[in-house]
Structure formats: structure tokens, C-alpha cells
Tab-separated table of C-alpha atoms in Angstrom:
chain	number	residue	atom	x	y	z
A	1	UNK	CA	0.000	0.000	0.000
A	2	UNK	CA	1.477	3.255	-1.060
A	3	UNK	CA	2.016	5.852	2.095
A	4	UNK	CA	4.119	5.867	5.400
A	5	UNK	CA	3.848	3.639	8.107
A	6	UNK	CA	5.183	3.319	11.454
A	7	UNK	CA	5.326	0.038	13.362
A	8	UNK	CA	4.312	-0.906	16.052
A	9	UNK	CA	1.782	1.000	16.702
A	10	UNK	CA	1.563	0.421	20.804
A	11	UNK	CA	5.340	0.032	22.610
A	12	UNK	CA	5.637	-0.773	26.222
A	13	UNK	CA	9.489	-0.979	27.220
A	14	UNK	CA	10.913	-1.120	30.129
A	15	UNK	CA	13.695	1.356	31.211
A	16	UNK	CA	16.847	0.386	29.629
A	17	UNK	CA	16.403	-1.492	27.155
A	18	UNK	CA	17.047	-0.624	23.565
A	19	UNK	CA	14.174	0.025	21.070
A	20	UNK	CA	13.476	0.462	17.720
A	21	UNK	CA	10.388	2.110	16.018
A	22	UNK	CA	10.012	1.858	12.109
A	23	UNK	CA	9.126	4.107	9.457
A	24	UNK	CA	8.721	3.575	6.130
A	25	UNK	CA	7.120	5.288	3.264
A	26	UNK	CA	6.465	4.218	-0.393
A	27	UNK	CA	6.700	7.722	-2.574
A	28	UNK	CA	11.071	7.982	-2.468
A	29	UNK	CA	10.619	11.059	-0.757
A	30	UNK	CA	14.228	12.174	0.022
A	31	UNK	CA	13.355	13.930	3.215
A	32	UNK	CA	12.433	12.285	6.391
A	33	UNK	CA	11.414	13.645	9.581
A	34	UNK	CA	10.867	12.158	13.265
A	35	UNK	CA	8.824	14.090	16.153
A	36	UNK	CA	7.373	13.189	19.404
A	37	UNK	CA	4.355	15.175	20.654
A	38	UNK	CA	3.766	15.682	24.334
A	39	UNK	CA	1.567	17.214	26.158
A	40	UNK	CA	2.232	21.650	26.666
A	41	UNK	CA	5.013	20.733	24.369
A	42	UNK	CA	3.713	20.144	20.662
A	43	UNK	CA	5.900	18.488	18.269
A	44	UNK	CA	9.863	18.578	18.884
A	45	UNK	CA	12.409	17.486	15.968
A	46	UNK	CA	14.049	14.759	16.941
A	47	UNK	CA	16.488	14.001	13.903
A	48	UNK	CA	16.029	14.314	10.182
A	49	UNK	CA	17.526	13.016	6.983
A	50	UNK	CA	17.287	15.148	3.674
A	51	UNK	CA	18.504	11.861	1.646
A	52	UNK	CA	19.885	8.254	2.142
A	53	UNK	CA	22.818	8.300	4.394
A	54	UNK	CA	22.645	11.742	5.406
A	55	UNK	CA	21.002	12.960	9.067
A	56	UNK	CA	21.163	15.509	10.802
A	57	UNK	CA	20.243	16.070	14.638
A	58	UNK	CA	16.869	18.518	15.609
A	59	UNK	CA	15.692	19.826	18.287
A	60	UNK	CA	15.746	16.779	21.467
A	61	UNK	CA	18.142	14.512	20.016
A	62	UNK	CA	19.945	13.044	22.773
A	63	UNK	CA	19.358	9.360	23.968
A	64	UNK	CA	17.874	8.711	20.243
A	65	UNK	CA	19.550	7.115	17.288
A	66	UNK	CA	18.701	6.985	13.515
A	67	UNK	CA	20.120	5.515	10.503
A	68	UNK	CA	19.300	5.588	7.106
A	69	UNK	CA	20.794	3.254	4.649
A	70	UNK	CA	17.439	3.135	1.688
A	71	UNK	CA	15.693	6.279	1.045
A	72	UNK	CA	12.324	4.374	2.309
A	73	UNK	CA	13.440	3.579	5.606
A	74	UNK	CA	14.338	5.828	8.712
A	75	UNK	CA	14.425	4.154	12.092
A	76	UNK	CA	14.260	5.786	15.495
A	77	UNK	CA	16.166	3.910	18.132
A	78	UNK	CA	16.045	4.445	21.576
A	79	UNK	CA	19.312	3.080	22.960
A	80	UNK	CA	18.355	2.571	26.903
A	81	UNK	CA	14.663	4.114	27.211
A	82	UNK	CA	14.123	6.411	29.698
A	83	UNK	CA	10.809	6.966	31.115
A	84	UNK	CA	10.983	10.851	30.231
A	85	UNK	CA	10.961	8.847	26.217
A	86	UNK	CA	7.264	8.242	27.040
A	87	UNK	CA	5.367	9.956	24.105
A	88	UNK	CA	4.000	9.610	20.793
A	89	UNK	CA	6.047	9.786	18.126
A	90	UNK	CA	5.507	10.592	14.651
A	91	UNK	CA	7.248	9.880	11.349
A	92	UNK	CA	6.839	12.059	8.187
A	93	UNK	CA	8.562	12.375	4.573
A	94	UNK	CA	8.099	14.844	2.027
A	95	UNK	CA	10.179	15.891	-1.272
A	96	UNK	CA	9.723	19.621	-0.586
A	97	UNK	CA	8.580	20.441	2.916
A	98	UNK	CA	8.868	24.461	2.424
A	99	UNK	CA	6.557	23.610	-0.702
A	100	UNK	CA	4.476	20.331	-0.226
A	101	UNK	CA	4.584	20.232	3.544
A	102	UNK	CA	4.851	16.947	5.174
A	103	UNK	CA	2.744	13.612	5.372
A	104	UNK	CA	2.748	11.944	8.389
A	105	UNK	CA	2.281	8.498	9.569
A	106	UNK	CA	-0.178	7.481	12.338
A	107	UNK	CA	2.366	7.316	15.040
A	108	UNK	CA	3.705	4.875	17.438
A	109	UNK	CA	2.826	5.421	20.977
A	110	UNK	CA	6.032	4.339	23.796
A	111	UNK	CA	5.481	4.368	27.099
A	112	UNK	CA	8.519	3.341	29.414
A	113	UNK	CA	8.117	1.532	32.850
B	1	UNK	CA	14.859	32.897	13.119
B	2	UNK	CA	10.954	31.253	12.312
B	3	UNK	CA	8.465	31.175	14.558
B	4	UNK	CA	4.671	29.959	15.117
B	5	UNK	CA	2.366	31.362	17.939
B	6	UNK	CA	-1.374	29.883	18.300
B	7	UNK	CA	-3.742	32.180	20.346
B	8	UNK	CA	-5.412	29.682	22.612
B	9	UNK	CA	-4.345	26.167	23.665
B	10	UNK	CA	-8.099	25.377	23.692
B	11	UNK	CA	-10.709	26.967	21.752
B	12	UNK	CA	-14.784	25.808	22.119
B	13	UNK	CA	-17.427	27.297	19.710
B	14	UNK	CA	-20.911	25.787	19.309
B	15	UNK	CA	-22.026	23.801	16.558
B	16	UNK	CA	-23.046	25.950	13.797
B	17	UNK	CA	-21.113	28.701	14.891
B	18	UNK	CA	-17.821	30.768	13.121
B	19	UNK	CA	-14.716	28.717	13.954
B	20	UNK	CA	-11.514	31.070	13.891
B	21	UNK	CA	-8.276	29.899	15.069
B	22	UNK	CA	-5.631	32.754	15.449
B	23	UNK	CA	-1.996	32.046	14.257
B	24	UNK	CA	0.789	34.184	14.008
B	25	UNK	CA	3.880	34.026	12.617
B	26	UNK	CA	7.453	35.849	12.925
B	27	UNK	CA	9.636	35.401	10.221
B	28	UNK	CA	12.271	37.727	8.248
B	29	UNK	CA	11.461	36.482	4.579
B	30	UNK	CA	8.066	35.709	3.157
B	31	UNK	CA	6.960	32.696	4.446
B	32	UNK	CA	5.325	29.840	3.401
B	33	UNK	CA	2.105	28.604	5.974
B	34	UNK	CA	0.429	25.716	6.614
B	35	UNK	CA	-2.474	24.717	8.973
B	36	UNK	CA	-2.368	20.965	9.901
B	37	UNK	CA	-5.549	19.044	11.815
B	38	UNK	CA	-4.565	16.144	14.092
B	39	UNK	CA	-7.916	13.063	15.203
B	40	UNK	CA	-7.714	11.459	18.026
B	41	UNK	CA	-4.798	8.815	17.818
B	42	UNK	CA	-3.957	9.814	14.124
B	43	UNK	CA	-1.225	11.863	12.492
B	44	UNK	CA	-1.164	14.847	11.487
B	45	UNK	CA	-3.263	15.832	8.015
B	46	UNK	CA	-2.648	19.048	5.611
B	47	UNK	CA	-5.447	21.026	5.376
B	48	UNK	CA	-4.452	24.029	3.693
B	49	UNK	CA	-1.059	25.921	2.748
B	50	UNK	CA	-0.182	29.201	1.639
B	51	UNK	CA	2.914	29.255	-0.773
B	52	UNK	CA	2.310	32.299	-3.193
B	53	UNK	CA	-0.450	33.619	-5.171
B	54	UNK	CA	-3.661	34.518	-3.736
B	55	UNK	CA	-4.075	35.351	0.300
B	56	UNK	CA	-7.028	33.639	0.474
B	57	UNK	CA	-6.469	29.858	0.752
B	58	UNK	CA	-9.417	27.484	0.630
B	59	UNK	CA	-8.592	24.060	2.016
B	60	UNK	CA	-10.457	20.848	2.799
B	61	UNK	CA	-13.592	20.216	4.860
B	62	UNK	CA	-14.642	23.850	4.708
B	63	UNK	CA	-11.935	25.440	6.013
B	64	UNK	CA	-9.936	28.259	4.924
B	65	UNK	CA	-7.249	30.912	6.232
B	66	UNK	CA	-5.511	34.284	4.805
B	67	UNK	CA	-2.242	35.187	4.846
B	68	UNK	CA	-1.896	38.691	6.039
B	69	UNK	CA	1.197	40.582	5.696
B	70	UNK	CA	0.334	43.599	7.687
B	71	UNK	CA	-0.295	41.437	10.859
B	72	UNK	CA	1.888	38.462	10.315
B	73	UNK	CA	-1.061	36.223	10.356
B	74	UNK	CA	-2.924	32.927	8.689
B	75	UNK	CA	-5.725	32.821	10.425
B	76	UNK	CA	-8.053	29.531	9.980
B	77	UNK	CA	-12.068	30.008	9.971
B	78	UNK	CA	-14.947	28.095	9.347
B	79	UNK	CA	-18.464	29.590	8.863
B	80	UNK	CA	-20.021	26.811	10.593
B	81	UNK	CA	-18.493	24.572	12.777
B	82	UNK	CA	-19.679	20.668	12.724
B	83	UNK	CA	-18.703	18.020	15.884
B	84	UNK	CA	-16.447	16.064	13.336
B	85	UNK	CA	-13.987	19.236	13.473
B	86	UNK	CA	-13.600	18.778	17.330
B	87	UNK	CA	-9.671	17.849	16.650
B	88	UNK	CA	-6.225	19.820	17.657
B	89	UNK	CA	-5.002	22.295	14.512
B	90	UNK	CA	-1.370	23.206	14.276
B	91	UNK	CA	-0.124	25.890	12.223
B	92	UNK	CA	3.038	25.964	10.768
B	93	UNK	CA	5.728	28.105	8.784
B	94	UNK	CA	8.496	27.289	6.471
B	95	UNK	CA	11.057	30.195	5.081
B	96	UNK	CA	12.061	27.942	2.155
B	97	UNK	CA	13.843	25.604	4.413
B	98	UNK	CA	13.782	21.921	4.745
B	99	UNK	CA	11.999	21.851	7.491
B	100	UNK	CA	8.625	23.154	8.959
B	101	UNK	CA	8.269	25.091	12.408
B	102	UNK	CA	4.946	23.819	13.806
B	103	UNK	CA	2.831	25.855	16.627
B	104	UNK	CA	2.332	24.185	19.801
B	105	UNK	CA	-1.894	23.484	18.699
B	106	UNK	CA	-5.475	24.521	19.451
B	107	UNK	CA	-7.278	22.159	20.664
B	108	UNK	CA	-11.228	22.996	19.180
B	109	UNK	CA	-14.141	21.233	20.924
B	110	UNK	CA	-17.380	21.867	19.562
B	111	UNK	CA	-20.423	22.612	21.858
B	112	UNK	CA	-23.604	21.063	21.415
């Protein structure tokens, strides 16, 4: 199905361990985008990539890890959760976001014990 | 550098009434604007943008918004507001960057 999806869509961790959430999206969109959304704090940048093999950090990078080898892929991993990593986060891709905007996926929702 | 401010973390208007949801934006080159709409446990969905061209920018489900100059605004109204618009609306700006600066919401509810 063409779009972006994140998997899985529910995460419980516990504090610690490592995790990985998936994104991937089916339009070769060179940019890629992850957020989490909290509560009084909107949606905060977490890294980006403007092509394959090239990221760059955002806003609240730290304790998060991406890669991205295929232009379709861009993981998020958490490399010891923390509970403060409990949110919602979101994946998007676009071509041109100053011109098209984003498209976002549905979101994968971590909470850390 | 960009920046988004939403008037009102919560906004409640009854059904059938005007919805208007204030944005403003700061920015030192003309900007390009976008209001987003977020469901309940979905992602976040366009529904309008303002790149150049006319100030008057219809998007979907009846809303629209105007880009303003004068007042650094992109304002998003409805005539008449329906309980399936009870949803948080971001706006955003972009100054021909790769990435978008996004507001920190209104949350709409719709009255009964």
C-alpha cells in the first residue's frame, strides 16, 4: 500500500532497554522527519535526513539514534529508554517540505516503565 | 529565526457557529504557511497551505485561512463549525527551508 507507516503501533518498554520504532514510506521522498508530541510541548524534531545516508540532529536529540541506509526507511532507536521517552512519536517524509509540507504516519505510541 | 504562535491552547465554539483559530507568525522572509488538523490517535493531516499567489487559501472540509502581511497572520475560519472538526489544529511556517516550524496546537471542541 502506497504511504508511510510506522510500526508498532503500541510500545511498552521497560527502562533500559534498547528500542526500535520503524518508518517507512512508499513515494522515495528524500526527506524524512521524526517528532514526538507531548503534552504543553507540541511536536519537537528529533532528527532528520534530507537523503539516504545523510542525518542531521533537531531539536531533542539526545538518547535517540537513527540511521538511514534506503531512502524508504528511517528508524528511530532508543538506545536505553528512559521513562521521560514516554510519548507519541511521529514519522513524516516529504520531497519539498517548504513547498508540499509533510505527510505523516499514524504514530507509534512508547510508554517506558 | 521562524516562529509559530497559536492564540489559545483550547478553543470551544458551538455547533453551527464561526470557527476562527488565530496564528501568528514571525519570520524575516516571506513565508510559506500551513495549517495541519490532528484526530484522536492519528497523524497529522494538511489542510491548507499558503505558498504564493492569492491570500485567500481554501482548504479541505470547509476550512480556509488568509495570509496577512500587515499582521503576520494565517488565520483559519470556518463559517459553521460541525462536531467532526472537534480535533487539535497546528499551524506551521516554512522560510524555504527543509523543514517546517509547527505551533504548539489549538485544541477545538465543539459545543452542542
Amino acid at each position: 500500500d502506497a504511504g508511510i507507516t510506522q510500526s508498532p503501533r503500541y510500545k511498552i518498554t521497560e527502562t533500559g532497554r534498547q528500542v526500535t520504532l520503524m518508518c517507512h514510506q512508499t513515494w522515495s521522498h528524500s526527506y524524512m522527519f521524526w517528532y514526538r508530541q507531548d503534552l504543553g510541548h507540541g511536536l519537537r524534531l528529533i532528527y532528520y535526513s534530507a537523503a539516504a545516508d545523510i542525518t542531521d540532529k533537531g531539536e531533542v536529540p539526545d538518547g535517540y539514534v537513527v540511521s538511514r541506509s534506503k531512502t524508504e526507511n528511517f528508524p528511530l532507536t532508543l538506545e536505553s529508554a528512559t521513562r521521560s521517552q514516554t510519548s507519541v512519536y511521529f514519522c513524516a517524509s516529504s520531497e519539498r517540505p517548504d513547498l508540499y509540507g509533510y505527510t505523516f504516519g499514524s504514530g507509534t505510541r512508547l510508554t517506558v516503565v | 529565526a521562524q516562529s509559530v504562535t497559536q492564540l489559545g491552547s483550547h478553543v470551544s465554539v458551538s455547533e453551527g457557529a464561526l470557527v476562527l483559530l488565530r496564528c501568528n507568525y514571525s519570520s524575516s522572509v516571506p513565508p510559506y504557511l500551513f495549517w495541519y488538523v490532528q484526530y484522536p490517535n492519528q497523524g497529522l493531516q494538511l489542510l491548507l497551505k499558503y505558498t504564493t499567489g492569492a491570500t485567500l487559501v481554501k482548504g479541505i472540509n470547509g476550512f480556509e485561512a488568509e495570509f496577512k502581511k500587515s499582521e503576520t497572520s494565517f488565520h483559519l475560519t470556518k463559517p459553521s463549525a460541525h462536531m467532526s472538526d472537534a480535533a487539535e489544529y497546528f499551524c506551521a511556517v516554512s522560510i524555504r527551508d527543509d523543514k517546517i516550524i509547527f505551533g504548539k496546537g489549538t485544541r477545538l471542541h465543539i459545543l452542542p
